[in-house]
């Protein structure tokens, strides 16, 4: 039972951390690619949409991908800034907790 509580406690502390952003392909498939593929191939399964999307992405020239790659780079840069801030806050919080425990033991 104690292991479960430790895992739950760890999960609760990490849920405040921002999610890692998706890559350029996933941005494209989620916003434009999926709708286009579904329009061109009605009744296609979700797995087949992803396969078709992967084929289409591979066939695209770099100029077509550029918008999505830039969006992914921007999202990743924002994520890294947030992660750095979160890690700094987390470290400061842990130091405060350790200091509080030290004070409690000496009392």
PDB file of C-alpha atoms in Angstrom:
ATOM      1  CA  UNK A   1       0.000   0.000   0.000  1.00  0.00           C
ATOM      2  CA  UNK A   2       2.866   2.357   0.774  1.00  0.00           C
ATOM      3  CA  UNK A   3       4.237   1.906  -2.761  1.00  0.00           C
ATOM      4  CA  UNK A   4       0.890   2.969  -4.191  1.00  0.00           C
ATOM      5  CA  UNK A   5       0.866   6.094  -2.039  1.00  0.00           C
ATOM      6  CA  UNK A   6       4.401   6.994  -3.148  1.00  0.00           C
ATOM      7  CA  UNK A   7       3.446   6.562  -6.816  1.00  0.00           C
ATOM      8  CA  UNK A   8       0.295   8.635  -6.340  1.00  0.00           C
ATOM      9  CA  UNK A   9       2.275  11.345  -4.554  1.00  0.00           C
ATOM     10  CA  UNK A  10       4.857  11.397  -7.373  1.00  0.00           C
ATOM     11  CA  UNK A  11       2.100  11.583 -10.009  1.00  0.00           C
ATOM     12  CA  UNK A  12       0.393  14.446  -8.200  1.00  0.00           C
ATOM     13  CA  UNK A  13       3.606  16.470  -8.131  1.00  0.00           C
ATOM     14  CA  UNK A  14       4.242  15.910 -11.850  1.00  0.00           C
ATOM     15  CA  UNK A  15       0.741  16.712 -13.084  1.00  0.00           C
ATOM     16  CA  UNK A  16       1.565  20.411 -12.670  1.00  0.00           C
ATOM     17  CA  UNK A  17       4.375  20.007 -15.206  1.00  0.00           C
ATOM     18  CA  UNK A  18       3.459  21.014 -18.758  1.00  0.00           C
ATOM     19  CA  UNK A  19       2.986  18.331 -21.364  1.00  0.00           C
ATOM     20  CA  UNK A  20       5.619  17.881 -24.008  1.00  0.00           C
ATOM     21  CA  UNK A  21       4.413  19.340 -27.313  1.00  0.00           C
ATOM     22  CA  UNK A  22       3.725  17.189 -30.350  1.00  0.00           C
ATOM     23  CA  UNK A  23       6.024  17.084 -33.360  1.00  0.00           C
ATOM     24  CA  UNK A  24       5.407  18.753 -36.736  1.00  0.00           C
ATOM     25  CA  UNK A  25       3.781  15.674 -38.282  1.00  0.00           C
ATOM     26  CA  UNK A  26       1.294  15.304 -35.446  1.00  0.00           C
ATOM     27  CA  UNK A  27       0.454  19.009 -35.593  1.00  0.00           C
ATOM     28  CA  UNK A  28      -0.263  18.660 -39.298  1.00  0.00           C
ATOM     29  CA  UNK A  29      -2.292  15.435 -39.023  1.00  0.00           C
ATOM     30  CA  UNK A  30      -4.336  16.795 -36.109  1.00  0.00           C
ATOM     31  CA  UNK A  31      -5.201  20.107 -37.713  1.00  0.00           C
ATOM     32  CA  UNK A  32      -5.308  19.733 -41.491  1.00  0.00           C
ATOM     33  CA  UNK A  33      -4.213  16.284 -42.613  1.00  0.00           C
ATOM     34  CA  UNK A  34      -6.896  14.189 -40.985  1.00  0.00           C
ATOM     35  CA  UNK A  35      -9.758  16.287 -42.393  1.00  0.00           C
ATOM     36  CA  UNK A  36      -8.264  16.177 -45.879  1.00  0.00           C
ATOM     37  CA  UNK A  37      -7.686  12.406 -45.775  1.00  0.00           C
ATOM     38  CA  UNK A  38     -11.200  11.742 -44.447  1.00  0.00           C
ATOM     39  CA  UNK A  39     -12.650  13.884 -47.251  1.00  0.00           C
ATOM     40  CA  UNK A  40     -10.635  12.038 -49.898  1.00  0.00           C
ATOM     41  CA  UNK A  41     -11.264   8.562 -48.421  1.00  0.00           C
ATOM     42  CA  UNK A  42     -14.646   8.394 -46.644  1.00  0.00           C
ATOM     43  CA  UNK A  43     -15.097   5.473 -44.284  1.00  0.00           C
ATOM     44  CA  UNK A  44     -11.367   4.964 -43.740  1.00  0.00           C
ATOM     45  CA  UNK A  45     -10.356   3.640 -40.299  1.00  0.00           C
ATOM     46  CA  UNK A  46      -8.355   5.788 -37.875  1.00  0.00           C
ATOM     47  CA  UNK A  47      -5.323   3.535 -38.355  1.00  0.00           C
ATOM     48  CA  UNK A  48      -5.541   3.910 -42.124  1.00  0.00           C
ATOM     49  CA  UNK A  49      -5.850   7.694 -41.755  1.00  0.00           C
ATOM     50  CA  UNK A  50      -2.588   7.709 -39.855  1.00  0.00           C
ATOM     51  CA  UNK A  51      -0.876   5.493 -42.447  1.00  0.00           C
ATOM     52  CA  UNK A  52      -2.123   7.668 -45.329  1.00  0.00           C
ATOM     53  CA  UNK A  53      -1.076  10.765 -43.427  1.00  0.00           C
ATOM     54  CA  UNK A  54       2.384   9.332 -42.891  1.00  0.00           C
ATOM     55  CA  UNK A  55       2.691   8.598 -46.614  1.00  0.00           C
ATOM     56  CA  UNK A  56       1.502  12.099 -47.496  1.00  0.00           C
ATOM     57  CA  UNK A  57       3.881  13.702 -45.006  1.00  0.00           C
ATOM     58  CA  UNK A  58       6.793  11.758 -46.431  1.00  0.00           C
ATOM     59  CA  UNK A  59       5.880  12.873 -49.959  1.00  0.00           C
ATOM     60  CA  UNK A  60       5.604  16.573 -49.016  1.00  0.00           C
ATOM     61  CA  UNK A  61       8.390  18.922 -50.008  1.00  0.00           C
ATOM     62  CA  UNK A  62      10.207  20.825 -47.270  1.00  0.00           C
ATOM     63  CA  UNK A  63       8.473  24.096 -48.145  1.00  0.00           C
ATOM     64  CA  UNK A  64       5.068  22.541 -47.371  1.00  0.00           C
ATOM     65  CA  UNK A  65       6.333  21.149 -44.064  1.00  0.00           C
ATOM     66  CA  UNK A  66       8.048  24.377 -43.042  1.00  0.00           C
ATOM     67  CA  UNK A  67       5.002  25.956 -41.368  1.00  0.00           C
ATOM     68  CA  UNK A  68       4.416  22.888 -39.226  1.00  0.00           C
ATOM     69  CA  UNK A  69       8.098  22.470 -38.381  1.00  0.00           C
ATOM     70  CA  UNK A  70       8.326  26.098 -37.260  1.00  0.00           C
ATOM     71  CA  UNK A  71       5.205  25.690 -35.134  1.00  0.00           C
ATOM     72  CA  UNK A  72       6.716  22.577 -33.551  1.00  0.00           C
ATOM     73  CA  UNK A  73      10.021  24.387 -32.879  1.00  0.00           C
ATOM     74  CA  UNK A  74       8.174  27.284 -31.261  1.00  0.00           C
ATOM     75  CA  UNK A  75       6.073  24.940 -29.131  1.00  0.00           C
ATOM     76  CA  UNK A  76       9.193  23.037 -28.041  1.00  0.00           C
ATOM     77  CA  UNK A  77      11.009  26.275 -27.136  1.00  0.00           C
ATOM     78  CA  UNK A  78       8.022  27.392 -25.037  1.00  0.00           C
ATOM     79  CA  UNK A  79       7.883  23.955 -23.394  1.00  0.00           C
ATOM     80  CA  UNK A  80      11.595  24.103 -22.511  1.00  0.00           C
ATOM     81  CA  UNK A  81      11.142  27.532 -20.901  1.00  0.00           C
ATOM     82  CA  UNK A  82       8.173  26.296 -18.879  1.00  0.00           C
ATOM     83  CA  UNK A  83      10.023  23.118 -17.916  1.00  0.00           C
ATOM     84  CA  UNK A  84      13.036  25.109 -16.741  1.00  0.00           C
ATOM     85  CA  UNK A  85      10.772  27.325 -14.634  1.00  0.00           C
ATOM     86  CA  UNK A  86       8.957  24.285 -13.258  1.00  0.00           C
ATOM     87  CA  UNK A  87      12.222  22.509 -12.397  1.00  0.00           C
ATOM     88  CA  UNK A  88      13.567  25.622 -10.661  1.00  0.00           C
ATOM     89  CA  UNK A  89      10.350  25.957  -8.668  1.00  0.00           C
ATOM     90  CA  UNK A  90      10.437  22.249  -7.815  1.00  0.00           C
ATOM     91  CA  UNK A  91      14.063  22.428  -6.622  1.00  0.00           C
ATOM     92  CA  UNK A  92      13.306  25.467  -4.471  1.00  0.00           C
ATOM     93  CA  UNK A  93      10.291  23.689  -3.017  1.00  0.00           C
ATOM     94  CA  UNK A  94      12.379  20.601  -2.213  1.00  0.00           C
ATOM     95  CA  UNK A  95      15.065  22.728  -0.555  1.00  0.00           C
ATOM     96  CA  UNK A  96      12.414  24.434   1.563  1.00  0.00           C
ATOM     97  CA  UNK A  97      10.985  21.045   2.545  1.00  0.00           C
ATOM     98  CA  UNK A  98      14.451  19.730   3.465  1.00  0.00           C
ATOM     99  CA  UNK A  99      15.162  22.871   5.490  1.00  0.00           C
ATOM    100  CA  UNK A 100      11.836  22.508   7.307  1.00  0.00           C
ATOM    101  CA  UNK A 101      12.635  18.864   8.132  1.00  0.00           C
ATOM    102  CA  UNK A 102      16.055  19.849   9.471  1.00  0.00           C
ATOM    103  CA  UNK A 103      14.507  22.506  11.683  1.00  0.00           C
ATOM    104  CA  UNK A 104      11.887  20.036  12.962  1.00  0.00           C
ATOM    105  CA  UNK A 105      14.549  17.456  13.914  1.00  0.00           C
ATOM    106  CA  UNK A 106      16.607  19.916  15.900  1.00  0.00           C
ATOM    107  CA  UNK A 107      13.623  21.127  17.910  1.00  0.00           C
TER     108      UNK A 107
END
